[in-house]
Amino acid sequence: MTPFSALLSHYRRHPWQGVALATLMLLATALWTGIHHLTSQARASLSQSEQVVEARYQIQRVDGAALSVDDFVALRRQGLCLMPWLEVLPEDESRRVIGVDPLAALCFQGQGDVASFDGQPLRGDPFMDIADAAALPARQAQLFLIVDPDSGALSDDYRITDFSLAPDTGQLGDSFLLNLDALSVLVLLITGLLLRSVYLLSLSQRRDSFALLNRFGVPVRRVRGYLVVELLCLAAVTLIPGILLGQILANALAGGFASVMEGLFDSRQLATAANTWLVPSVVMMTLLLLVCAADWLIPDKLRQSAIVGHRSGGLAGMLLVVGAGGLWLASDLLTLFVAVALVLAGAGLLMPWCLSALSSRLARGCKRPLMRRWWAEYGVLCRRLALPLVALQLSLAMVLAVQALVTTFEATFDRWLEQRLSADYYLEVPTGAEGRTAAHWLAQNLPASSGALWHRVLRGQAQVQLGDEWQAVDVFALAPVGALVTDWELFENVEQPWRKLAAGEGVLVNEQLAYREQLGAGDSLPLKLAGQIISMPILGVYPDYGRPAGEVLMAGDHLPDGFAVSFESFSISPGSIGIEAITGALSELWQEPSLTVRDNLSIRDLANRVFDQTFALTRAMTLLTLALAAVALLLMGWVFLATRLWYFRLLEVWGMARPAIFLRLLSLALMVSLSAAILALPVGIGLTWVLVQRINPLAFGWSLPMDLYPGFWLELLALALVIGVCIGLLMHRQLGRPAVRPSVTGTVTGEER
Amino acid sequence: MEKTLLTVSGLAKSFGRDEAAVSVLANLTFDLPAGGSLALMGRSGSGKSTLLNMLCGLEPPDAGELTLFGQDHRHADWQRLRRGRIGVVFQEANLMPTLSLLDNVRLRASLAGQPEAHCQHWLDVLDIGDLAHRFPDQVSGGQRQRAALAMVFAMSPDLILADEPTGSLDRVTADEVADSLFRLQADTGCALILATHDAELASRCQSTLDLAHRTTAQDAAVSKP
């Protein structure tokens, strides 16, 4: 019998404690690994997608037909530098692979080998040889022909377009991912708190054994060494399955996530092999050792004074003040994240201190001894369950913030869809065609009585004077200014902005330009347009949802002569007339057999479906975190209250009825969980504010609206009550069992003194 | 001439600081020969447990000299001494709650470098051999104390420090445990320091040190019965 086996005997004697600790470690690892896996996979896929479609051009048939091998052969014979690009969505996969011909790619790259493309091996992540890709059983496959536009002239049957398939959401995707990253860090913090609380609980129950071993002459350092070995063994047993479980969880959700990313962020989700073992293993192992064994690195006196002593309130206050100052003043993301960490640490320290101080004060003020004892017992619970309570508080705050963020994103995406896809159809004016004649035709043939709405968009460039410099901005000129745009939500505006815009009495600017240059409604904007310098009042600021370029929106009817139109399109809601009649007429008018028409309705429908999915996934992950925190509090509340049961039994011995004792226990459990929820509200609101109003503007230059959802607060409070009731019911069960008289005061101390 | 096992000279200990300081022991002097037995008498708070803690290195003295096995307390390897030469029996909480009685004894023996094969023997000697595989919370208080004694004897100590070993037991059980303790102490020839407020138990020791009144502690002297 060795001291180490004697230490391990705790888990032989109390196997369920070992199982609970291991399970919590496993679940915590799985949770964080899952979230990390999803975000890193999404990030890697997005980055891969951006990389592979960057600055590439494709060939399309003018008649709109799909490209075939015959097209490839014909174009190659014309001497064009071409590469076939076969995108395949395999039957049992959620992400695409790309079949390429490395030999053909050589004419782009100038050098390389036949076993790789863009420096990446042809292993299917995402690139593979086109012959292998063609042989895959596929749900969907599409051939593209990537072309070097300078390699030769095209015949009239083909045209060159950008290799991009959907509207660009700009930085909206990056923003969403950044917020997910921030949440993943928060989940890591909560995971750490949970692990620490459960581990400390198991240690506290073994403290007598440690003391005894010390009396037997086993040095404290050696006992700590055994505990580290035990921890490593526990980690080996739980981390690997936890990581595996996290991956399974992530992969189960990844299909949905991939399609979400694909739908949302204009990036085809390509197969990307993420390294999912190393980072979670190292992070979780470090976290485990840090949260469980870090105490031994801090001198006892310092730890006692910092955590238990009266200074913790002051320390918490200081962290909060410094953190809040940082949040307000931070001018870069790093400072902001540090400030968030300080605020969370301050809030975490403050909560047990506050509740403990409150209970002491209320206990002192009580005249009835039983009530005084109730408040004292509440204080004991708050002190001894401080860590799981803080974990629950932060989890609730996170869920609150995520709920607000996701709902805000949801609403923002809706508005973005409304703005970008306001009409049912989007129609490009072909190169060389005259948009003005089409506008004339539409004005004559789409009467208001038909319910049809339309406008023409002329896109070009202008320069605005900002300080002493002139900067290029995009110009969107609309005509007519009608119901397709007048529903847009403006951040700020003058009186009747749309009427004045239509009358050419001013311009609207996008949020990005306004934020960057501190412009607002009513300001005057010097504008160099078609060689003329005019000064226009700003009628309002409209949200751009992440488009980084500065934009000026003006009336197309008041464009100066000589304005260079770089792109022209129509947005049309055809009403009762039908789009086929309109495209047929315009096709005839322009003498173009095939027009590029985008069905905005179906895109919006698809986008809505994937939005719903992504938001459901995000909510699911945060709710899992909350569930984990709730289970931890439940377990710890149960175990800890069991050690105090003896004192409640005394009440029974003194003549109190068991139902009355149960009510006291239940009310204590409810009060504790409800306290965590109530204190989570300000933290959650603060976190929401930081995410939408500070992180986003600092990272991307635009903000999301700060919306609060009080209905959800009530849901969280109800959830906290459910947790409290569960603890109370478990205690009710315990109350019926024989309680063990505490033999050593240290095992049941509530730090009452 | 008897070989001296323990020499204490001018030993002092107080708790708290400045005005709140409470002197528990002051200018305490005594010695103990190898194989001898000494009873520490006194009311609760008189410093019996504190003295025992200092004698096994769990508390450092504030002043004075303490020499055990020829080693000065400042330089003694207390952990090694507690592992192999000093056996400590407290009033309660002597056993690892998660080990069976036999495993507790085996643990103590292995820490002292003694063979584990004899552990069952010590439980048998103390009349609890049939309870060897029970856990501490499955036996009575008297049986737990006997197991604690078995643990101490299994390590073959040179000195046993016993802090109220029968304090929580009924008279009959207390007598049985005390009988076992003194019988085995005589058989093995180890020294014994016993803290107790029981005069009858103290009278079974060769000498008594009265710590009853803190104010007179400095005048305390070993009295031969």
PDB file of N, CA, C and O in Angstrom, chain A residues 5 137 151 189 232 343 351 395 429 474 487 539 664 681 687 752:
ATOM      1  N   SER A   5      -1.569   5.040  -3.924  1.00  0.00           N
ATOM      2  CA  SER A   5      -2.765   4.195  -4.004  1.00  0.00           C
ATOM      3  C   SER A   5      -3.735   4.561  -2.886  1.00  0.00           C
ATOM      4  O   SER A   5      -4.954   4.439  -3.048  1.00  0.00           O
ATOM      5  N   PRO A 137     -19.243   9.637 -56.704  1.00  0.00           N
ATOM      6  CA  PRO A 137     -20.710   9.730 -56.741  1.00  0.00           C
ATOM      7  C   PRO A 137     -21.118  11.080 -56.146  1.00  0.00           C
ATOM      8  O   PRO A 137     -20.731  11.401 -55.031  1.00  0.00           O
ATOM      9  N   SER A 151      -5.051  36.023 -72.142  1.00  0.00           N
ATOM     10  CA  SER A 151      -4.386  35.019 -72.973  1.00  0.00           C
ATOM     11  C   SER A 151      -4.921  34.951 -74.399  1.00  0.00           C
ATOM     12  O   SER A 151      -4.412  34.209 -75.218  1.00  0.00           O
ATOM     13  N   LEU A 189     -13.265  29.876 -20.656  1.00  0.00           N
ATOM     14  CA  LEU A 189     -13.204  30.421 -19.295  1.00  0.00           C
ATOM     15  C   LEU A 189     -14.211  29.710 -18.387  1.00  0.00           C
ATOM     16  O   LEU A 189     -13.883  29.287 -17.264  1.00  0.00           O
ATOM     17  N   LEU A 232      -3.097  14.117 -14.335  1.00  0.00           N
ATOM     18  CA  LEU A 232      -2.676  13.763 -15.689  1.00  0.00           C
ATOM     19  C   LEU A 232      -3.355  12.460 -16.124  1.00  0.00           C
ATOM     20  O   LEU A 232      -3.770  12.321 -17.279  1.00  0.00           O
ATOM     21  N   VAL A 343     -13.180  42.762 -16.804  1.00  0.00           N
ATOM     22  CA  VAL A 343     -14.554  42.950 -16.323  1.00  0.00           C
ATOM     23  C   VAL A 343     -15.151  41.613 -15.877  1.00  0.00           C
ATOM     24  O   VAL A 343     -15.788  41.514 -14.821  1.00  0.00           O
ATOM     25  N   MET A 351     -19.267  38.703  -7.370  1.00  0.00           N
ATOM     26  CA  MET A 351     -20.536  38.048  -7.072  1.00  0.00           C
ATOM     27  C   MET A 351     -20.539  37.337  -5.711  1.00  0.00           C
ATOM     28  O   MET A 351     -21.400  37.639  -4.866  1.00  0.00           O
ATOM     29  N   SER A 395     -22.142  31.688 -17.633  1.00  0.00           N
ATOM     30  CA  SER A 395     -22.851  30.938 -18.678  1.00  0.00           C
ATOM     31  C   SER A 395     -24.163  31.631 -19.014  1.00  0.00           C
ATOM     32  O   SER A 395     -24.515  31.783 -20.186  1.00  0.00           O
ATOM     33  N   VAL A 429     -27.830  44.808 -66.871  1.00  0.00           N
ATOM     34  CA  VAL A 429     -27.886  45.370 -68.231  1.00  0.00           C
ATOM     35  C   VAL A 429     -26.657  44.856 -68.982  1.00  0.00           C
ATOM     36  O   VAL A 429     -25.531  45.072 -68.527  1.00  0.00           O
ATOM     37  N   ASP A 474     -17.841  54.805 -53.963  1.00  0.00           N
ATOM     38  CA  ASP A 474     -18.750  54.249 -54.966  1.00  0.00           C
ATOM     39  C   ASP A 474     -20.022  55.081 -54.993  1.00  0.00           C
ATOM     40  O   ASP A 474     -20.505  55.520 -53.951  1.00  0.00           O
ATOM     41  N   ASP A 487     -38.277  52.042 -47.723  1.00  0.00           N
ATOM     42  CA  ASP A 487     -38.475  51.330 -46.453  1.00  0.00           C
ATOM     43  C   ASP A 487     -37.167  51.086 -45.707  1.00  0.00           C
ATOM     44  O   ASP A 487     -37.172  50.539 -44.613  1.00  0.00           O
ATOM     45  N   LEU A 539     -28.448  63.659 -46.489  1.00  0.00           N
ATOM     46  CA  LEU A 539     -29.840  63.533 -46.063  1.00  0.00           C
ATOM     47  C   LEU A 539     -30.023  62.429 -45.020  1.00  0.00           C
ATOM     48  O   LEU A 539     -31.001  62.407 -44.290  1.00  0.00           O
ATOM     49  N   ARG A 664     -37.218  24.990   3.652  1.00  0.00           N
ATOM     50  CA  ARG A 664     -36.045  25.834   3.920  1.00  0.00           C
ATOM     51  C   ARG A 664     -34.927  25.506   2.932  1.00  0.00           C
ATOM     52  O   ARG A 664     -34.278  26.397   2.367  1.00  0.00           O
ATOM     53  N   LEU A 681     -27.565  39.096 -15.340  1.00  0.00           N
ATOM     54  CA  LEU A 681     -28.217  40.025 -16.271  1.00  0.00           C
ATOM     55  C   LEU A 681     -27.326  41.213 -16.641  1.00  0.00           C
ATOM     56  O   LEU A 681     -27.095  41.459 -17.837  1.00  0.00           O
ATOM     57  N   LEU A 687     -21.967  42.371 -21.888  1.00  0.00           N
ATOM     58  CA  LEU A 687     -21.282  41.551 -22.902  1.00  0.00           C
ATOM     59  C   LEU A 687     -21.903  41.783 -24.281  1.00  0.00           C
ATOM     60  O   LEU A 687     -21.198  41.879 -25.296  1.00  0.00           O
ATOM     61  N   GLU A 752     -17.800  30.193   8.394  1.00  0.00           N
ATOM     62  CA  GLU A 752     -18.746  31.067   9.078  1.00  0.00           C
ATOM     63  C   GLU A 752     -18.045  32.200   9.814  1.00  0.00           C
ATOM     64  O   GLU A 752     -18.609  33.247  10.035  1.00  0.00           O
TER      65      GLU A 752
END
